[in-house]
Amino acid sequence: GARMRLPLTLSVYIGRHFLQAILLAMFGLLMITMLIDIVELLRRASGKEDVAFSIILRLSLLKMPSMAEQMVPYAVLVGSMLALTRLTRTQELVVARAAGISVWQFLSPALMVVLALGVFMTTVFNPIAAALLLRFEYVEGKYLTGRPSLLAISSSGLWLRQIESDRGEHIIYSPRISQNDMSFANVIIFTFDKAKKFT
């Protein structure tokens, strides 16, 4: 027989279930990861008297967005399993199939949710996570390793910070580095004065 078209209300309902389950799975995974990370940071800070627990917590929170990016695939997997298990247990999935709704129609709202989540993570969340990770590395260097990092290599290229005590500082950016002679390509230099004002 003819397949029934998935109503908008049901699409929103299914999509909401999947989104809630994915966010719940993400929260659970992040809490476990953050706990492990805090224990590791406490171990590293055990020999340093000036490192308070508030700094450890701050370090962990700065690193959390970067960890969240890595957790997304697992959160989607676990969340989808949770959502489908719940919809099967309450017989909603069975009723939808009996009404003539195909599996692909039923899963289309979930696919849209995951696609939207992927776009959000790539376009909005990733730059924020990258900026916070750089801040994490600076704070980590200041309190744990004793040397604030002046170099950052990311997927976008190399960032180098050069400090001149009498003039200010320069942020040097290069999208590519030649491995043969270690030369930089398409270099951009951002200059700041001693008051941290962009010049």
Coordinates of C-alpha atoms in Angstrom, one line a residue:
G1 CA 0.0 0.0 0.0
A2 CA 0.9 3.7 -0.2
R3 CA 3.3 5.0 2.4
M4 CA 1.9 7.6 4.9
R5 CA 3.6 11.0 4.8
L6 CA 5.2 11.8 8.2
P7 CA 3.2 14.7 9.8
L8 CA 5.1 17.8 10.9
T9 CA 4.0 17.4 14.6
L10 CA 5.4 13.9 14.7
S11 CA 8.6 15.0 13.0
V12 CA 9.2 17.7 15.6
Y13 CA 8.3 15.2 18.4
I14 CA 10.9 12.6 17.1
G15 CA 13.5 15.3 16.5
R16 CA 13.1 16.7 20.0
H17 CA 13.4 13.2 21.5
F18 CA 16.7 12.7 19.6
L19 CA 18.1 16.1 20.5
Q20 CA 17.3 15.6 24.2
A21 CA 18.8 12.2 24.2
I22 CA 22.0 13.4 22.4
L23 CA 22.4 16.3 24.8
L24 CA 21.9 14.0 27.8
A25 CA 24.5 11.6 26.5
M26 CA 26.9 14.6 25.8
F27 CA 26.3 15.8 29.4
G28 CA 27.0 12.4 30.9
L29 CA 30.2 11.8 28.8
L30 CA 31.5 15.3 29.5
M31 CA 30.9 15.0 33.3
I32 CA 32.9 11.7 33.3
T33 CA 35.7 13.2 31.2
M34 CA 35.8 16.4 33.2
L35 CA 36.1 14.4 36.4
I36 CA 39.0 12.4 35.0
D37 CA 40.6 15.6 33.7
I38 CA 40.3 17.3 37.1
V39 CA 41.9 14.3 38.9
E40 CA 44.8 14.5 36.3
L41 CA 45.2 18.3 36.8
L42 CA 45.2 17.8 40.6
R43 CA 47.9 15.2 40.3
R44 CA 50.0 17.6 38.1
A45 CA 49.4 20.5 40.5
S46 CA 50.2 18.5 43.7
G47 CA 53.7 19.7 44.0
K48 CA 52.8 23.4 43.4
E49 CA 51.5 25.4 46.5
D50 CA 50.2 28.4 44.6
V51 CA 47.7 26.4 42.4
A52 CA 44.3 26.6 44.0
F53 CA 41.4 24.3 43.2
S54 CA 39.6 27.3 41.5
I55 CA 42.5 27.4 39.0
I56 CA 42.2 23.6 38.4
L57 CA 38.4 24.0 37.8
R58 CA 39.0 27.0 35.5
L59 CA 41.5 24.9 33.5
S60 CA 39.1 22.0 33.2
L61 CA 36.2 24.4 32.1
L62 CA 38.5 26.0 29.4
K63 CA 39.3 22.5 28.1
M64 CA 35.7 21.3 28.2
P65 CA 34.6 22.8 24.8
S66 CA 37.5 21.1 23.0
M67 CA 36.7 17.8 24.7
A68 CA 33.0 18.3 23.7
E69 CA 34.0 18.4 20.1
Q70 CA 35.7 15.0 20.4
M71 CA 32.7 13.6 22.3
V72 CA 30.1 14.5 19.6
P73 CA 30.3 11.3 17.6
Y74 CA 29.9 9.2 20.8
A75 CA 27.1 11.4 22.1
V76 CA 25.2 11.0 18.8
L77 CA 25.7 7.2 19.0
V78 CA 24.7 6.8 22.6
G79 CA 21.9 9.4 22.3
S80 CA 20.4 7.8 19.2
M81 CA 20.4 4.4 21.0
L82 CA 18.7 6.0 24.0
A83 CA 16.0 7.7 21.9
L84 CA 15.2 4.6 19.8
T85 CA 15.1 2.4 22.9
R86 CA 12.6 4.8 24.6
L87 CA 10.5 5.1 21.5
T88 CA 10.4 1.3 21.1
R89 CA 9.6 0.7 24.8
T90 CA 6.6 3.1 24.6
Q91 CA 5.4 1.4 21.4
E92 CA 5.6 4.7 19.5
L93 CA 8.0 3.3 16.9
V94 CA 5.8 0.2 16.5
V95 CA 2.6 2.3 16.0
A96 CA 4.4 4.5 13.5
R97 CA 5.5 1.5 11.4
A98 CA 2.0 0.0 11.6
A99 CA 0.6 3.3 10.3
G100 CA 2.7 2.9 7.2
I101 CA 5.6 5.2 8.0
S102 CA 8.9 3.9 6.6
V103 CA 12.0 3.6 8.7
W104 CA 13.7 6.3 6.6
Q105 CA 10.8 8.7 7.1
F106 CA 10.9 8.0 10.9
L107 CA 14.7 8.6 11.0
S108 CA 14.6 11.7 8.8
P109 CA 14.0 14.1 11.8
A110 CA 16.9 12.5 13.6
L111 CA 19.2 12.9 10.6
M112 CA 18.2 16.6 10.3
V113 CA 19.0 17.1 14.0
V114 CA 22.4 15.5 13.6
L115 CA 23.1 17.5 10.5
A116 CA 22.2 20.7 12.2
L117 CA 24.3 19.8 15.2
G118 CA 27.3 19.1 12.9
V119 CA 26.9 22.5 11.1
F120 CA 26.6 24.2 14.5
M121 CA 29.7 22.5 15.9
T122 CA 31.8 23.3 12.8
T123 CA 30.7 26.9 12.2
V124 CA 29.9 28.3 15.7
F125 CA 31.3 26.0 18.4
N126 CA 34.7 25.2 16.8
P127 CA 36.1 28.8 16.8
I128 CA 35.0 29.3 20.4
A129 CA 36.5 25.9 21.5
A130 CA 39.8 26.8 19.7
A131 CA 40.0 30.2 21.4
L132 CA 39.3 28.7 24.8
L133 CA 41.9 25.9 24.2
L134 CA 44.6 28.5 23.5
R135 CA 43.6 30.2 26.7
F136 CA 43.8 26.8 28.5
E137 CA 47.4 26.3 27.2
Y138 CA 48.4 29.8 28.4
V139 CA 46.9 29.3 31.9
E140 CA 48.4 25.7 32.0
G141 CA 51.8 27.1 31.1
K142 CA 51.5 29.9 33.7
Y143 CA 50.5 27.6 36.7
L144 CA 51.5 24.1 35.9
T145 CA 54.5 24.0 33.5
G146 CA 55.9 27.4 34.5
R147 CA 56.3 28.6 30.9
P148 CA 53.4 30.3 29.1
S149 CA 53.2 28.9 25.6
L150 CA 54.2 31.4 22.9
L151 CA 53.5 29.0 20.1
A152 CA 50.2 27.5 18.9
I153 CA 49.7 25.1 16.0
S154 CA 46.1 24.6 14.9
S155 CA 44.3 23.2 11.8
S156 CA 44.3 26.8 10.4
G157 CA 48.1 27.1 10.6
L158 CA 50.8 28.3 13.0
W159 CA 50.4 31.2 15.5
L160 CA 53.6 32.6 17.2
R161 CA 53.6 35.3 19.9
Q162 CA 56.7 37.5 20.1
I163 CA 57.0 39.8 23.2
E164 CA 59.2 42.8 23.2
S165 CA 59.4 44.4 26.7
D166 CA 60.0 47.9 25.4
R167 CA 57.6 47.9 22.5
G168 CA 54.7 45.5 23.1
E169 CA 54.1 42.3 21.3
H170 CA 53.5 40.7 17.8
I171 CA 51.2 37.9 16.8
I172 CA 52.7 36.1 13.8
Y173 CA 50.5 33.9 11.6
S174 CA 51.4 31.6 8.8
P175 CA 49.0 29.1 7.1
R176 CA 51.8 26.9 5.8
I177 CA 55.4 26.0 6.9
S178 CA 58.0 24.5 4.6
Q179 CA 59.5 21.4 6.2
N180 CA 62.7 21.7 4.1
D181 CA 64.0 25.1 5.3
M182 CA 61.3 25.9 8.0
S183 CA 60.3 29.0 6.1
F184 CA 56.8 30.6 6.6
A185 CA 54.4 31.3 3.7
N186 CA 51.9 34.2 3.4
V187 CA 52.9 35.6 6.8
I188 CA 50.6 38.1 8.6
I189 CA 51.8 40.0 11.6
F190 CA 49.4 41.6 14.2
T191 CA 51.2 44.3 16.3
F192 CA 50.1 45.5 19.7
D193 CA 51.6 48.3 21.8
K194 CA 52.5 48.0 25.5
A195 CA 48.9 48.7 26.6
K196 CA 47.8 45.7 24.5
K197 CA 46.1 48.0 22.0
F198 CA 46.1 46.8 18.3
T199 CA 48.3 49.1 16.2

